[in-house]
Structures are given as C-alpha cells and as structure tokens.
Short mmCIF file of C-alpha atoms and ligand atoms in Angstrom, two decimals:
data_model
loop_
_atom_site.label_atom_id
_atom_site.label_comp_id
_atom_site.label_asym_id
_atom_site.label_seq_id
_atom_site.Cartn_x
_atom_site.Cartn_y
_atom_site.Cartn_z
CA UNK E 20 -7.24 -17.95 17.92
CA UNK E 21 -9.29 -15.43 15.98
CA UNK E 22 -11.05 -16.68 12.84
CA UNK E 23 -12.25 -13.29 11.63
CA UNK E 24 -10.74 -11.99 8.37
CA UNK E 25 -8.14 -9.26 7.94
CA UNK E 26 -9.66 -6.24 6.20
CA UNK E 27 -7.49 -4.47 3.62
CA UNK E 28 -8.27 -1.40 1.55
CA UNK E 29 -6.66 0.86 -1.02
CA UNK E 30 -7.81 3.44 -3.52
CA UNK E 31 -7.54 0.80 -6.23
CA UNK E 32 -5.36 -2.13 -7.16
CA UNK E 33 -2.16 -1.09 -5.37
CA UNK E 34 -3.14 -2.63 -2.05
CA UNK E 35 -3.05 -6.01 -3.75
CA UNK E 36 0.75 -5.84 -3.52
CA UNK E 37 0.22 -5.98 0.27
CA UNK E 38 -2.40 -8.75 -0.09
CA UNK E 39 0.12 -10.78 -2.07
CA UNK E 40 2.57 -10.55 0.85
CA UNK E 41 -0.15 -11.33 3.41
CA UNK E 42 -1.19 -14.42 1.42
CA UNK E 43 2.44 -15.53 1.25
CA UNK E 44 3.33 -15.16 4.93
CA UNK E 45 -0.12 -15.74 6.45
CA UNK E 46 -1.64 -18.35 4.09
CA UNK E 47 -4.19 -19.47 6.72
CA UNK E 48 -5.81 -16.01 7.09
CA UNK E 49 -9.00 -14.92 5.33
CA UNK E 50 -8.82 -11.52 3.64
CA UNK E 51 -11.55 -9.07 2.67
CA UNK E 52 -10.20 -6.49 0.22
CA UNK E 53 -11.81 -3.28 -0.90
CA UNK E 54 -10.33 -1.37 -3.85
CA UNK E 55 -11.99 1.98 -4.41
CA UNK E 56 -11.53 1.76 -8.18
CA UNK E 57 -14.41 4.16 -8.79
CA UNK E 58 -12.67 7.04 -6.96
CA UNK E 59 -8.98 6.29 -7.66
CA UNK E 60 -6.62 8.19 -7.57
CA UNK E 61 -6.63 9.53 -4.00
CA UNK E 62 -3.13 10.95 -4.00
CA UNK E 63 -3.89 14.04 -6.07
CA UNK E 64 -6.85 15.08 -3.88
CA UNK E 65 -7.15 17.32 -0.81
CA UNK E 66 -6.63 15.93 2.68
CA UNK E 67 -10.34 16.51 3.47
CA UNK E 68 -11.44 14.36 0.52
CA UNK E 69 -8.92 11.62 1.32
CA UNK E 70 -10.16 11.49 4.95
CA UNK E 71 -13.78 11.32 3.80
CA UNK E 72 -13.01 8.49 1.37
CA UNK E 73 -11.00 6.64 4.03
CA UNK E 74 -13.92 6.77 6.47
CA UNK E 75 -16.32 5.29 3.92
CA UNK E 76 -13.80 2.56 3.05
CA UNK E 77 -13.49 1.68 6.75
CA UNK E 78 -17.28 1.68 7.22
CA UNK E 79 -17.64 -0.73 4.33
CA UNK E 80 -14.96 -3.12 5.61
CA UNK E 81 -16.38 -3.13 9.15
CA UNK E 82 -19.56 -4.75 7.79
CA UNK E 83 -17.39 -7.83 7.26
CA UNK E 84 -16.31 -7.84 10.92
CA UNK E 85 -12.55 -7.92 10.42
CA UNK E 86 -10.26 -8.54 13.38
CA UNK E 87 -8.00 -5.74 12.14
CA UNK E 88 -7.61 -3.50 9.10
CA UNK E 89 -4.55 -2.86 6.98
CA UNK E 90 -4.69 0.52 5.28
CA UNK E 91 -2.76 -0.66 2.22
CA UNK E 92 -2.54 2.83 0.80
CA UNK E 93 0.43 5.12 1.40
CA UNK E 94 -1.74 8.17 0.85
CA UNK E 95 -4.39 7.28 3.45
CA UNK E 96 -1.65 6.06 5.83
CA UNK E 97 0.13 9.41 5.72
CA UNK E 98 -2.94 11.67 5.67
CA UNK E 99 -5.66 9.91 7.70
CA UNK E 100 -4.24 7.12 9.88
CA UNK E 101 -4.27 8.95 13.26
CA UNK E 102 -7.87 10.04 12.61
CA UNK E 103 -9.00 6.51 11.72
CA UNK E 104 -7.23 5.09 14.78
CA UNK E 105 -9.07 7.55 16.99
CA UNK E 106 -12.49 6.95 15.40
CA UNK E 107 -12.53 3.15 15.01
CA UNK E 108 -12.26 0.65 17.81
CA UNK E 109 -10.07 -2.09 16.30
CA UNK E 110 -6.37 -2.44 15.45
CA UNK E 111 -5.52 -0.48 12.28
CA UNK E 112 -2.12 -0.70 10.59
CA UNK E 113 -0.79 1.65 7.95
CA UNK E 114 2.01 0.92 5.50
CA UNK E 115 4.26 3.87 6.25
CA UNK E 116 5.86 3.37 9.63
CA UNK E 117 7.18 -0.15 8.96
CA UNK E 118 8.68 1.01 5.64
CA UNK E 119 10.38 4.01 7.23
CA UNK E 120 11.78 1.86 10.02
CA UNK E 121 13.19 -0.62 7.55
CA UNK E 122 14.71 2.12 5.34
CA UNK E 123 16.35 3.76 8.37
CA UNK E 124 17.96 0.42 9.21
CA UNK E 125 19.08 -0.31 5.65
CA UNK E 126 20.74 2.98 4.68
CA UNK E 127 24.52 3.08 5.03
CA UNK E 128 24.97 6.54 3.57
CA UNK E 129 22.14 8.14 5.58
CA UNK E 130 20.45 9.39 2.39
CA UNK E 131 17.01 7.92 1.71
CA UNK E 132 14.77 8.58 -1.30
CA UNK E 133 10.99 8.63 -1.00
CA UNK E 134 8.70 8.45 -4.02
CA UNK E 135 4.99 8.89 -3.35
CA UNK E 136 1.74 10.50 -4.36
CA UNK E 137 1.51 14.30 -4.05
CA UNK E 138 -0.55 13.94 -0.83
CA UNK E 139 2.02 11.59 0.73
CA UNK E 140 4.95 13.85 -0.11
CA UNK E 141 3.03 16.97 0.98
CA UNK E 142 2.37 15.36 4.39
CA UNK E 143 6.12 15.13 5.15
CA UNK E 144 5.32 11.98 7.15
CA UNK E 145 8.13 9.82 5.76
CA UNK E 146 10.71 12.50 6.44
CA UNK E 147 9.43 12.94 10.00
CA UNK E 148 9.44 9.21 10.71
CA UNK E 149 12.89 8.66 9.19
CA UNK E 150 14.31 11.44 11.36
CA UNK E 151 12.64 9.97 14.44
CA UNK E 152 14.30 6.60 13.77
CA UNK E 153 17.73 8.05 12.82
CA UNK E 154 18.11 11.82 13.36
CA UNK E 155 21.03 12.17 10.91
CA UNK E 156 19.10 10.86 7.89
CA UNK E 157 18.61 13.13 4.89
CA UNK E 158 15.47 12.53 2.83
CA UNK E 159 15.09 13.31 -0.86
CA UNK E 160 11.44 13.16 -1.95
CA UNK E 161 9.63 13.06 -5.27
CA UNK E 162 5.89 13.44 -5.86
CA UNK E 163 4.85 11.20 -8.76
CA UNK E 164 1.24 12.10 -9.70
CA UNK E 165 1.12 10.20 -13.00
CA UNK E 166 2.27 6.83 -11.74
CA UNK E 167 -0.97 5.57 -10.12
CA UNK E 168 -3.12 6.17 -13.25
CA UNK E 169 -0.46 4.53 -15.43
CA UNK E 170 -0.22 1.48 -13.16
CA UNK E 171 -4.04 1.20 -12.93
CA UNK E 172 -3.97 1.04 -16.74
CA UNK E 173 -1.45 -1.79 -16.73
CA UNK E 174 1.52 0.29 -17.95
CA UNK E 175 4.12 -1.52 -15.86
CA UNK E 176 6.52 -3.21 -18.29
CA UNK E 177 10.18 -2.05 -18.33
CA UNK E 178 9.85 -2.15 -22.14
CA UNK E 179 7.06 0.44 -22.03
CA UNK E 180 8.62 3.71 -23.15
CA UNK E 181 5.92 5.83 -21.52
CA UNK E 182 6.30 4.47 -17.98
CA UNK E 183 10.12 4.33 -18.27
CA UNK E 184 10.25 7.98 -19.36
CA UNK E 185 7.91 9.15 -16.60
CA UNK E 186 9.77 7.19 -13.92
CA UNK E 187 13.17 8.55 -15.02
CA UNK E 188 11.89 12.10 -14.98
CA UNK E 189 10.37 11.78 -11.49
CA UNK E 190 13.39 10.01 -10.01
CA UNK E 191 16.17 12.09 -11.63
CA UNK E 192 16.83 14.23 -8.55
CA UNK E 193 16.64 11.30 -6.12
CA UNK E 194 19.21 9.49 -8.24
CA UNK E 195 21.54 12.46 -8.54
CA UNK E 196 21.53 12.90 -4.74
CA UNK E 197 23.07 9.42 -4.42
CA UNK E 198 20.49 7.72 -2.19
CA UNK E 199 21.27 4.12 -1.29
CA UNK E 200 17.69 3.25 -0.20
CA UNK E 201 14.50 4.22 -2.00
CA UNK E 202 11.08 3.83 -0.38
CA UNK E 203 8.42 3.06 -2.99
CA UNK E 204 5.98 5.04 -0.85
CA UNK E 205 2.75 4.07 -2.60
CA UNK E 206 1.47 0.52 -2.74
CA UNK E 207 1.05 0.76 -6.52
CA UNK E 208 4.79 1.25 -7.06
CA UNK E 209 6.10 -2.26 -6.28
CA UNK E 210 4.51 -3.19 -9.62
CA UNK E 211 7.05 -0.83 -11.13
CA UNK E 212 9.98 -2.38 -9.28
CA UNK E 213 11.74 -3.57 -12.47
CA UNK E 214 11.33 -0.11 -14.06
CA UNK E 215 12.51 1.71 -10.93
CA UNK E 216 15.40 -0.71 -10.34
CA UNK E 217 16.56 -0.37 -13.95
CA UNK E 218 16.72 3.42 -13.59
CA UNK E 219 18.24 3.58 -10.09
CA UNK E 220 20.85 0.86 -10.64
CA UNK E 221 21.92 -2.00 -8.43
CA UNK E 222 23.38 0.10 -5.61
CA UNK E 223 19.95 1.34 -4.49
CA UNK E 224 17.85 -0.93 -2.29
CA UNK E 225 14.10 -0.64 -2.81
CA UNK E 226 11.67 -0.80 0.11
CA UNK E 227 8.07 -1.95 -0.47
CA UNK E 228 5.65 -0.64 2.20
CA UNK E 229 3.13 -3.47 1.71
CA UNK E 230 5.77 -6.12 2.32
CA UNK E 231 7.01 -4.45 5.50
CA UNK E 232 3.46 -3.97 6.86
CA UNK E 233 2.51 -7.59 6.14
CA UNK E 234 5.58 -8.79 8.07
CA UNK E 235 4.56 -6.59 11.02
CA UNK E 236 1.00 -7.98 11.06
CA UNK E 237 2.31 -11.56 10.93
CA UNK E 238 4.52 -10.83 13.95
CA UNK E 239 1.66 -9.27 15.89
CA UNK E 240 -0.75 -12.14 15.19
CA UNK E 241 1.91 -14.63 16.26
CA UNK E 242 2.79 -12.78 19.46
CA UNK E 243 -0.84 -12.21 20.51
CA UNK E 244 -2.16 -15.64 19.44
CA UNK E 245 -4.77 -13.98 17.19
CA UNK E 246 -4.09 -15.99 14.03
CA UNK E 247 -6.61 -18.25 12.28
CA UNK E 248 -6.31 -22.07 12.56
CA UNK E 249 -2.97 -23.27 11.25
CA UNK E 250 -2.98 -25.62 8.29
CA UNK E 251 -6.08 -24.22 6.60
CA UNK E 252 -5.98 -22.32 3.29
CA UNK E 253 -7.33 -18.81 3.83
CA UNK E 254 -9.81 -17.32 1.39
CA UNK E 255 -9.79 -13.88 -0.19
CA UNK E 256 -12.90 -11.93 -1.10
CA UNK E 257 -12.61 -8.80 -3.24
CA UNK E 258 -14.87 -5.77 -3.52
CA UNK E 259 -14.49 -2.84 -5.91
CA UNK E 260 -16.45 0.36 -6.57
CA UNK E 261 -16.09 0.19 -10.39
CA UNK E 262 -15.87 -2.42 -13.16
CA UNK E 263 -15.44 -5.94 -11.79
CA UNK E 264 -14.07 -7.11 -15.16
CA UNK E 265 -11.40 -4.41 -15.22
CA UNK E 266 -10.33 -5.36 -11.73
CA UNK E 267 -10.19 -9.09 -12.34
CA UNK E 268 -8.07 -8.66 -15.46
CA UNK E 269 -5.36 -6.65 -13.72
CA UNK E 270 -5.58 -8.18 -10.24
CA UNK E 271 -3.76 -11.31 -11.31
CA UNK E 272 -0.76 -9.20 -12.33
CA UNK E 273 -0.74 -7.56 -8.92
CA UNK E 274 -1.29 -10.74 -6.93
CA UNK E 275 0.87 -12.96 -9.12
CA UNK E 276 -1.77 -15.64 -8.59
CA UNK E 277 -5.22 -16.49 -9.96
CA UNK E 278 -8.09 -14.56 -8.36
CA UNK E 279 -9.94 -17.51 -6.84
CA UNK E 280 -12.22 -15.61 -4.44
CA UNK E 281 -15.31 -13.69 -5.53
CA UNK E 282 -15.10 -10.13 -6.88
CA UNK E 283 -18.17 -7.96 -6.24
CA UNK E 284 -19.25 -4.44 -7.04
CA UNK E 285 -20.04 -2.05 -4.15
CA UNK E 286 -21.84 1.28 -4.19
CA UNK E 287 -19.45 3.08 -1.85
CA UNK E 288 -21.17 6.47 -2.09
N1 DGL V 10 -1.93 2.91 -3.51
C1 DGL V 10 -2.17 4.27 -3.11
C2 DGL V 10 -1.03 4.74 -2.24
O1 DGL V 10 -0.37 3.87 -1.68
C3 DGL V 10 -2.43 5.10 -4.32
C4 DGL V 10 -3.01 6.42 -4.00
C5 DGL V 10 -3.77 7.03 -5.13
O2 DGL V 10 -4.85 6.53 -5.41
O3 DGL V 10 -3.31 8.03 -5.67
O4 DGL V 10 -0.78 5.90 -2.06
#
C-alpha cells in the first residue's frame, strides 16, 4: 500500500479531464493537481520553453511527495516526457502512448486522425507511436492553436457558433480523409467532445488521452499493490499559477463535480 498522492499537472484546466477519470476509477487515491494557468497555453511555444515549464511544474509537485506523476498535458507528453523521465526519480506517465495504443486497436480502416496543439503535431510523436503499434496505419493530423484559449474561456457549448466554426475548419481535412478514429490529442479537447462528435459524425470514434492514461495508472497500481487504502474517499488539492476564482468557476465544468478540495495560488516562477 502507498498512501502518497498522485501528482497531476497540465498547462491549465485541461488536465482536469484526466483527474475526473482518476477520481472515477481510483476514488480512494489522493490527488495533487497543478494547473499552470498563468503561463497557458504551452502548445504554441518552442520546445525549449515547454521543457523549462515542465521542469518547474515537476519541481513544484515533488514538494508534495507524490508516489507518481501524471503529465496530463499532450504537449508536455510529446515534447518533454523522455527528458522528465531521465531527470526525475519516480514513475512518470504521459497521456500519449496509451491513447495511441487504444486508437491503433480501434481503427478498422487503418486511418487515424490526430488533433493537437502545434507543438504536439510538430513533434510527430502520435504518428510515430501509431506506426510502431500497427505499421500500416495512416495518420492525418491537424494543429489546432485556437482551441486551448477558447476552452480556457469556457467556449465549449455545441451551440456556440465560434467554437463550432473553429472546430469545423480545423477538422475539415481529417474528416474528408475518412478517418474512423480521432485522437483528441490535447487534454483540453474532451471538453469539446460534443462539438467534435457533431462535426465528425457517428462513424468516428473519439479517443480521450486522459481517460486512457487513467486506466493505465489504475492497472499499474493494482498490479504493483501501490494503491491507497480501499474504502476511503480520496481528497483532491488544487494549485494554480493565476486567478483562483477563475479556476474554481470553470473547474466544475471540467470535473463534472463540485471542487471540494482547496484551491491555492502558487508563484511558479
Ligand atoms: N492540455 C494541454 C495539452 O494537452 C494544452 C496545451 C496548451 O497549453 O497549449 O496539450
């Protein structure tokens, strides 16, 4: 048994879609979440900046002595994960590999769409992983730079003309290539699932990286006996690098539950 919390971080609110899954399948675990709301978005920045931010996020979380860390950010997972794994001496999971594995299994046509931040798409990591799991797979990718700022501003309703228009423009090529599986390759995007699903139609299956990663962590904790005591209700503590009020207001949409744990401001710089 290991009673230490699971550390989770993202550039902002997106990682909460992974926290929601962790809370659902591992309700007895404590979670410490850091959302770098003062420096979001990461996905339009250089690799050097993303790596620097990721290191400071890790350093902050380590003060809370987590038993492992989930990098609940597609951008950091594609750009910085191997570096973090080399530099920090604890288990670190990203959100990309589990999503790619699941998409490779799901596709019948062998054509998979990937939507992500510019940094994620530039890294080519999804394409590489998909090919390693199923060499015949063809990947159609779309960089979607405007989606994270829109989601962080709560523009997620399918009735919102702005988000619907932006999503249809970004996904037009992916749709026309006839993909049957689409990886929502940024943890902010599951909030847009109704908008994306409405545009892609019912024949496209959507893969959420946070959900896949949470399932993987649950399996690992079970297999290695590193879970917290069964039967208890785990607590979640939240830290952000910008307005606590702004975070609390939107977090409930992301988590689909009341934010019961404390939310505190951190000076990450
Ligand atoms: N949730 C992050 C991701 O999964 C968003 C990155 C950003 O801040 O642009 O990529």
